[in-house]
Short mmCIF file of C-alpha atoms in Angstrom, two decimals:
data_model
loop_
_atom_site.label_atom_id
_atom_site.label_comp_id
_atom_site.label_asym_id
_atom_site.label_seq_id
_atom_site.Cartn_x
_atom_site.Cartn_y
_atom_site.Cartn_z
CA MET A 1 5.58 -8.91 -18.56
CA LEU A 2 7.83 -6.60 -16.54
CA ASP A 3 11.20 -8.31 -14.85
CA LEU A 4 13.53 -6.10 -12.62
CA ARG A 5 16.81 -8.01 -12.34
CA ASN A 6 19.41 -6.68 -9.36
CA LEU A 7 18.46 -3.00 -10.48
CA THR A 8 20.48 -0.76 -8.22
CA LYS A 9 20.69 3.13 -8.25
CA SER A 10 23.19 5.56 -6.37
CA PHE A 11 23.37 9.11 -6.25
CA GLY A 12 26.59 10.94 -6.09
CA LYS A 13 30.04 9.44 -6.35
CA GLY A 14 33.11 8.39 -4.24
CA ASP A 15 32.66 8.66 -0.49
CA GLY A 16 29.74 10.68 -0.88
CA ALA A 17 27.48 8.42 -3.01
CA VAL A 18 24.22 7.62 -1.57
CA THR A 19 22.86 4.03 -2.75
CA ALA A 20 18.92 4.46 -3.01
CA LEU A 21 18.20 1.07 -4.25
CA HIS A 22 20.01 -2.30 -3.53
CA GLU A 23 19.77 -5.12 -6.20
CA VAL A 24 16.12 -5.18 -6.60
CA SER A 25 14.62 -8.18 -8.10
CA PHE A 26 11.21 -9.10 -8.82
CA SER A 27 8.32 -9.59 -11.76
CA ILE A 28 4.85 -7.85 -12.28
CA ALA A 29 2.46 -9.63 -14.54
CA GLU A 30 0.14 -8.27 -17.03
CA GLY A 31 -3.07 -6.94 -15.99
CA GLU A 32 -1.58 -6.57 -12.38
CA PHE A 33 -2.28 -4.08 -9.73
CA PHE A 34 0.83 -3.75 -8.38
CA THR A 35 1.93 -1.65 -5.48
CA LEU A 36 5.16 -0.19 -4.23
CA LEU A 37 4.58 0.32 -0.34
CA GLY A 38 6.96 1.88 2.19
CA PRO A 39 7.96 5.01 4.27
CA SER A 40 9.09 8.33 2.95
CA GLY A 41 12.89 7.67 1.93
CA CYS A 42 12.51 4.24 1.04
CA GLY A 43 13.13 4.16 -2.69
CA LYS A 44 9.72 3.58 -3.86
CA THR A 45 9.49 6.62 -5.96
CA THR A 46 13.21 6.07 -7.38
CA LEU A 47 12.19 2.68 -8.52
CA LEU A 48 9.04 3.98 -10.15
CA ARG A 49 11.51 6.90 -12.05
CA LEU A 50 13.68 4.05 -13.40
CA ILE A 51 10.41 2.20 -14.62
CA ALA A 52 9.57 5.46 -16.43
CA GLY A 53 12.85 6.16 -17.85
CA PHE A 54 13.15 9.44 -15.85
CA GLU A 55 16.47 8.10 -14.35
CA PRO A 56 19.11 5.49 -15.43
CA PRO A 57 19.52 2.78 -13.04
CA SER A 58 23.18 2.32 -11.87
CA GLY A 59 23.18 -1.30 -12.39
CA GLY A 60 20.70 -4.18 -13.47
CA LYS A 61 18.34 -4.67 -15.91
CA LEU A 62 14.59 -3.59 -16.54
CA VAL A 63 13.22 -6.13 -18.97
CA LEU A 64 9.72 -5.52 -20.65
CA ASP A 65 8.49 -8.24 -22.75
CA GLY A 66 12.12 -9.79 -23.19
CA GLN A 67 13.41 -6.64 -24.27
CA ASP A 68 15.94 -4.57 -21.84
CA ILE A 69 14.65 -0.95 -21.60
CA ALA A 70 16.71 0.20 -18.58
CA GLN A 71 18.52 2.76 -21.33
CA MET A 72 15.53 3.43 -23.47
CA PRO A 73 14.56 6.89 -23.43
CA PRO A 74 11.05 7.84 -21.93
CA ASN A 75 9.09 9.01 -24.94
CA ARG A 76 9.95 5.40 -26.35
CA ARG A 77 8.59 3.10 -23.33
CA PRO A 78 5.14 2.16 -23.49
CA VAL A 79 4.77 3.59 -20.24
CA ASN A 80 2.65 6.80 -19.12
CA THR A 81 2.80 8.52 -15.48
CA VAL A 82 0.30 10.18 -13.22
CA PHE A 83 2.01 12.46 -10.72
CA GLN A 84 1.12 13.63 -7.62
CA ASN A 85 0.75 17.18 -9.08
CA TYR A 86 -1.97 16.33 -11.78
CA ALA A 87 0.07 19.26 -14.12
CA LEU A 88 -2.99 19.76 -16.10
CA PHE A 89 -3.08 23.11 -18.20
CA PRO A 90 -5.74 25.48 -16.37
CA HIS A 91 -6.48 27.45 -19.78
CA MET A 92 -7.60 24.21 -21.49
CA THR A 93 -10.84 22.67 -21.30
CA VAL A 94 -10.84 18.90 -19.62
CA ALA A 95 -11.29 17.43 -23.45
CA GLU A 96 -8.31 19.47 -24.56
CA ASN A 97 -6.43 18.22 -21.66
CA VAL A 98 -7.08 14.59 -22.50
CA GLY A 99 -6.42 15.07 -26.12
CA PHE A 100 -3.26 17.42 -25.98
CA ALA A 101 -0.52 14.56 -26.17
CA LEU A 102 -2.35 12.80 -29.15
CA GLY A 103 -2.47 16.32 -30.88
CA ALA A 104 1.19 17.01 -30.23
CA GLN A 105 1.72 13.36 -31.89
CA GLY A 106 -0.03 14.57 -35.18
CA ARG A 107 -3.19 12.15 -34.35
CA PRO A 108 -6.26 12.96 -36.82
CA LYS A 109 -8.66 14.99 -35.33
CA GLY A 110 -11.53 12.37 -35.58
CA GLU A 111 -9.49 9.85 -33.72
CA ILE A 112 -8.58 12.37 -30.98
CA ALA A 113 -12.21 13.57 -30.63
CA GLU A 114 -13.17 9.73 -30.51
CA THR A 115 -10.57 8.81 -27.99
CA VAL A 116 -11.22 11.84 -25.72
CA ALA A 117 -15.12 11.04 -25.70
CA ARG A 118 -14.04 7.50 -24.73
CA MET A 119 -11.61 8.06 -21.80
CA LEU A 120 -13.85 10.67 -20.70
CA ASP A 121 -16.86 8.35 -20.29
CA LEU A 122 -14.53 6.17 -18.74
CA VAL A 123 -13.66 8.66 -16.05
CA ARG A 124 -17.15 9.50 -15.86
CA LEU A 125 -16.58 13.25 -16.63
CA SER A 126 -18.19 13.38 -20.06
CA HIS A 127 -20.63 16.23 -18.92
CA LEU A 128 -17.61 18.42 -18.05
CA ALA A 129 -15.72 17.94 -21.25
CA GLN A 130 -16.23 21.75 -22.01
CA ARG A 131 -15.30 22.99 -18.72
CA LYS A 132 -11.69 24.73 -17.92
CA SER A 133 -9.87 22.33 -15.87
CA GLY A 134 -9.04 25.24 -13.28
CA GLN A 135 -12.51 24.98 -12.50
CA LEU A 136 -12.63 21.30 -11.31
CA SER A 137 -12.40 19.77 -7.99
CA GLY A 138 -9.45 18.02 -6.43
CA GLY A 139 -11.25 14.70 -7.25
CA GLN A 140 -12.07 15.67 -10.75
CA GLN A 141 -8.92 17.02 -11.61
CA GLN A 142 -7.48 13.59 -10.88
CA ARG A 143 -9.97 11.93 -13.22
CA VAL A 144 -8.58 14.28 -15.67
CA ALA A 145 -5.10 13.40 -15.37
CA LEU A 146 -6.09 9.58 -15.67
CA ALA A 147 -7.95 10.06 -18.67
CA ARG A 148 -5.06 11.90 -20.00
CA ALA A 149 -2.54 9.10 -19.20
CA LEU A 150 -4.73 6.25 -20.60
CA ALA A 151 -5.59 8.25 -23.88
CA ALA A 152 -2.12 7.42 -25.01
CA LYS A 153 -2.96 3.65 -24.43
CA PRO A 154 0.27 2.85 -22.26
CA ARG A 155 1.14 -0.91 -21.59
CA ILE A 156 1.67 0.05 -17.96
CA LEU A 157 0.69 3.00 -16.04
CA LEU A 158 2.35 4.26 -13.22
CA LEU A 159 1.00 6.41 -10.34
CA ASP A 160 2.90 8.12 -7.83
CA GLU A 161 1.22 8.88 -5.02
CA PRO A 162 -1.91 10.34 -7.17
CA LEU A 163 -4.47 10.61 -3.99
CA SER A 164 -2.01 12.07 -1.44
CA ALA A 165 -3.39 15.69 -1.92
CA LEU A 166 -7.25 14.48 -1.69
CA ASP A 167 -9.01 14.66 1.74
CA MET A 168 -9.97 11.41 3.22
CA GLN A 169 -13.33 10.90 2.07
CA LEU A 170 -12.46 11.56 -1.38
CA ARG A 171 -9.34 9.63 -1.11
CA LYS A 172 -11.58 6.57 -0.27
CA GLU A 173 -14.06 7.26 -3.20
CA MET A 174 -11.03 7.56 -5.69
CA GLN A 175 -9.49 4.11 -4.19
CA VAL A 176 -12.64 2.59 -5.50
CA GLU A 177 -12.42 4.09 -9.07
CA LEU A 178 -9.07 3.33 -9.86
CA LYS A 179 -9.51 -0.12 -9.19
CA ARG A 180 -12.64 0.03 -11.15
CA LEU A 181 -10.45 1.61 -13.83
CA GLN A 182 -7.60 -0.64 -13.87
CA GLN A 183 -10.33 -3.58 -14.10
CA GLU A 184 -11.89 -2.25 -16.84
CA THR A 185 -8.92 -1.48 -19.03
CA GLY A 186 -7.26 -4.38 -18.17
CA LEU A 187 -3.77 -2.27 -17.88
CA THR A 188 -0.70 -2.88 -15.63
CA PHE A 189 -1.10 -0.39 -12.79
CA ILE A 190 2.11 0.28 -10.60
CA PHE A 191 1.04 2.67 -7.61
CA VAL A 192 3.54 4.24 -5.18
CA THR A 193 2.12 5.04 -1.71
CA HIS A 194 2.94 5.11 1.93
CA ASP A 195 -0.67 4.57 2.99
CA GLN A 196 -1.18 1.19 4.20
CA GLU A 197 -4.94 1.15 3.44
CA GLU A 198 -4.70 2.41 0.04
CA ALA A 199 -2.46 -0.56 -0.72
CA LEU A 200 -4.64 -3.07 1.09
CA THR A 201 -7.84 -1.52 -0.89
CA MET A 202 -6.63 -1.80 -4.44
CA SER A 203 -3.64 -4.00 -4.87
CA ASP A 204 -3.33 -7.53 -6.30
CA ARG A 205 0.14 -7.63 -5.00
CA ILE A 206 2.22 -5.44 -2.64
CA ALA A 207 5.85 -4.71 -2.44
CA VAL A 208 6.96 -3.41 1.37
CA MET A 209 10.41 -1.46 0.85
CA ALA A 210 12.42 -0.23 3.59
CA GLY A 211 15.96 1.10 3.08
CA GLY A 212 16.36 0.67 -0.79
CA ARG A 213 15.34 -3.12 -0.28
CA ILE A 214 12.35 -5.09 -0.81
CA GLN A 215 11.20 -6.48 2.56
CA GLN A 216 8.36 -8.69 1.54
CA ILE A 217 6.09 -9.19 -1.93
CA ALA A 218 2.75 -10.34 -1.29
CA SER A 219 -1.02 -9.98 -1.37
CA PRO A 220 -2.90 -7.80 0.75
CA ARG A 221 -4.04 -10.86 2.66
CA ASP A 222 -0.86 -12.45 3.01
CA LEU A 223 1.35 -9.64 4.22
CA TYR A 224 -1.27 -8.82 6.87
CA ASP A 225 -1.61 -12.61 8.09
CA GLN A 226 2.14 -13.43 7.24
CA PRO A 227 4.61 -10.82 7.47
CA ALA A 228 8.22 -12.00 6.94
CA ASN A 229 9.68 -9.70 9.43
CA ARG A 230 8.97 -7.16 12.17
CA PHE A 231 9.09 -4.25 9.98
CA VAL A 232 6.40 -5.72 7.76
CA ALA A 233 4.12 -6.59 10.41
CA GLY A 234 4.52 -3.01 12.05
CA PHE A 235 3.96 -1.16 8.81
CA ILE A 236 1.02 -2.76 7.76
CA GLY A 237 -1.59 -2.20 10.15
CA GLU A 238 -1.80 -2.15 13.88
CA THR A 239 -0.21 -5.07 15.96
CA ASN A 240 1.28 -5.88 19.22
CA PHE A 241 4.57 -7.52 19.88
CA LEU A 242 5.30 -9.37 23.15
CA PRO A 243 8.81 -11.01 24.03
CA ALA A 244 8.19 -15.04 24.12
CA THR A 245 10.48 -18.02 24.56
CA CYS A 246 10.24 -21.34 22.20
CA THR A 247 11.19 -24.46 24.61
CA LYS A 248 10.91 -27.90 23.13
CA GLY A 249 7.69 -26.99 20.87
CA GLN A 250 6.24 -25.18 23.85
CA LEU A 251 5.85 -21.34 23.77
CA THR A 252 5.99 -19.34 26.89
CA LEU A 253 5.19 -15.84 27.90
CA PRO A 254 6.79 -14.46 30.98
CA GLN A 255 3.21 -13.41 32.43
CA ALA A 256 1.26 -16.14 30.79
CA ALA A 257 -0.36 -18.98 32.97
CA ALA A 258 0.38 -22.03 30.71
CA PRO A 259 2.38 -22.44 27.55
CA VAL A 260 0.90 -22.89 24.12
CA PRO A 261 2.07 -25.65 21.64
CA VAL A 262 4.01 -24.53 18.94
CA ASP A 263 6.01 -25.49 15.77
CA HIS A 264 9.05 -23.39 16.05
CA ALA A 265 12.71 -23.65 16.90
CA ASP A 266 13.98 -23.05 20.23
CA GLY A 267 15.07 -19.65 21.41
CA PRO A 268 13.81 -16.32 22.22
CA VAL A 269 11.05 -14.88 19.40
CA THR A 270 8.78 -11.83 19.05
CA LEU A 271 5.32 -12.74 19.34
CA MET A 272 2.70 -10.77 17.21
CA VAL A 273 -0.79 -10.51 17.63
CA ARG A 274 -3.46 -7.99 15.70
CA PRO A 275 -5.61 -6.11 18.22
CA GLU A 276 -8.59 -7.71 16.60
CA HIS A 277 -7.47 -10.94 17.96
CA VAL A 278 -6.68 -9.76 21.32
CA VAL A 279 -10.05 -11.13 23.68
CA LEU A 280 -11.32 -9.54 27.00
CA GLY A 281 -12.57 -12.31 28.94
CA GLU A 282 -11.69 -15.62 30.32
CA ALA A 283 -9.51 -17.73 28.54
CA GLN A 284 -10.50 -20.65 26.01
CA PRO A 285 -8.16 -23.89 25.78
CA GLY A 286 -5.48 -23.60 23.76
CA ALA A 287 -4.80 -19.94 24.55
CA PHE A 288 -2.63 -17.85 26.35
CA ALA A 289 -4.48 -16.64 29.22
CA LEU A 290 -3.08 -13.15 30.64
CA THR A 291 -4.10 -10.44 33.20
CA ALA A 292 -3.88 -6.84 32.19
CA GLN A 293 -4.58 -3.32 33.58
CA VAL A 294 -6.41 -0.72 31.34
CA ASP A 295 -4.80 2.26 30.79
CA ARG A 296 -6.78 4.49 28.45
CA LEU A 297 -9.96 3.73 25.90
CA VAL A 298 -10.11 5.40 22.37
CA PHE A 299 -13.28 5.30 20.68
CA PHE A 300 -13.51 4.77 16.83
CA GLY A 301 -16.94 4.55 15.81
CA THR A 302 -17.43 1.13 14.86
CA ASP A 303 -14.76 -0.07 17.73
CA THR A 304 -13.07 1.00 20.67
CA HIS A 305 -9.11 0.44 21.38
CA VAL A 306 -8.51 -0.75 24.64
CA HIS A 307 -4.57 0.16 25.74
CA LEU A 308 -3.32 -2.07 28.34
CA HIS A 309 -0.57 -3.24 30.04
CA LEU A 310 0.52 -6.71 31.38
CA ALA A 311 2.47 -7.50 34.91
CA ASP A 312 5.94 -7.12 33.09
CA GLY A 313 5.08 -3.57 31.90
CA SER A 314 4.53 -4.78 28.40
CA ALA A 315 1.88 -2.68 26.46
CA LEU A 316 -1.13 -4.28 24.94
CA VAL A 317 -3.60 -3.47 22.72
CA ALA A 318 -7.58 -4.82 22.16
CA ARG A 319 -9.94 -3.60 19.36
CA VAL A 320 -13.46 -4.21 20.90
CA GLN A 321 -16.32 -4.02 18.35
CA ASN A 322 -18.97 -1.63 19.61
CA GLY A 323 -22.49 -2.85 20.05
CA MET A 324 -25.74 -1.76 19.85
CA GLN A 325 -26.15 -1.25 23.42
CA GLY A 326 -23.40 1.28 23.79
CA GLY A 327 -21.08 1.60 27.00
CA GLN A 328 -17.82 1.12 27.30
CA PRO A 329 -16.04 -2.51 26.93
CA CYS A 330 -14.31 -1.94 30.56
CA ARG A 331 -13.10 0.81 32.64
CA ILE A 332 -9.69 2.83 33.13
CA GLY A 333 -7.80 1.42 35.84
CA GLU A 334 -9.53 -1.81 35.77
CA THR A 335 -7.41 -5.24 36.16
CA VAL A 336 -9.34 -7.64 33.14
CA PRO A 337 -8.43 -11.12 32.19
CA VAL A 338 -7.22 -11.23 28.54
CA TRP A 339 -6.86 -13.85 26.01
CA LEU A 340 -4.82 -14.78 22.76
CA PRO A 341 -6.08 -17.30 20.68
CA ALA A 342 -3.28 -19.84 19.77
CA GLU A 343 -4.52 -19.57 15.92
CA ALA A 344 -3.87 -15.64 15.81
CA LEU A 345 -0.07 -15.88 17.32
CA ARG A 346 2.28 -15.21 14.77
CA LEU A 347 6.13 -15.87 15.70
CA LEU A 348 8.92 -13.39 14.27
CA PRO A 349 12.84 -14.15 14.85
CA GLN A 350 14.05 -11.80 17.80
CA GLU A 351 16.82 -10.46 15.52
CA ALA A 352 14.20 -9.02 13.41
CA ALA A 353 13.04 -6.45 16.31
#
């Protein structure tokens, strides 16, 4: 549906020019929930503004259904945007806010009323149609902004960190609501966030960005389980990194009792293992057997994060599920056996560090 072909964006001229996007290329399918994820300054909002038409690209093409729309003004694009600031009119009712753009387009009153009623039913706010928007909660205002954007029947809905102003519990609820809306409408959603949990919860695919470049595009599970480099591995969820060496199909850790067979080229590598895969206890066959000292315990309700250090000083975190019996999995200062299952290990090139 949408193809980005070598899109670039620079701000300023001459020696003072700053390149925000470096030849970004990828495609988005119709009806897909696609997320741009990355830290502040990575270029994700700039990319969203190029798609919306608020900024012209410095180079490349933006092709929608076979037509290059890179120079098309935003009001002619079949795209609508929901911003972090919902920009509702506080003196208007919820229904008036949702129908405002339709009225400005000269749509018949009957059509506007029907569309407004349908959109408010979709976002479950029909009972608040006559309430002033300034009297709504943050989550309700966000749903009004969504209804207003959807009322124009865009092909693509752009969402620029729309949940960032909400408290944690409301954010979780709205994540579910956004995914429901996308599935019910069948629209293409392009969502911008720096929050990994939001991206993993809602997305069909995620593009991880850094330094104005795409680092990896994949499904949430593939990004988590098979990161392309150390940046992606560290940005998506928590992880441990350990130095290791591959020699003749054997992976060796300096402090491990025995090597583990791997299919990887010889040389130094970075070993990645998620905290939930680090097991406290005696090793099983085909695993790295280590010994570590417990530095601190952090209780998270459902689980406890055990922070350890190995004999060479390398830090390691294990996530231990909390059982019905309560109690701590180990004690601070205790030396414990640790094992890393071979199937949970991922190898990254050392230069990616």
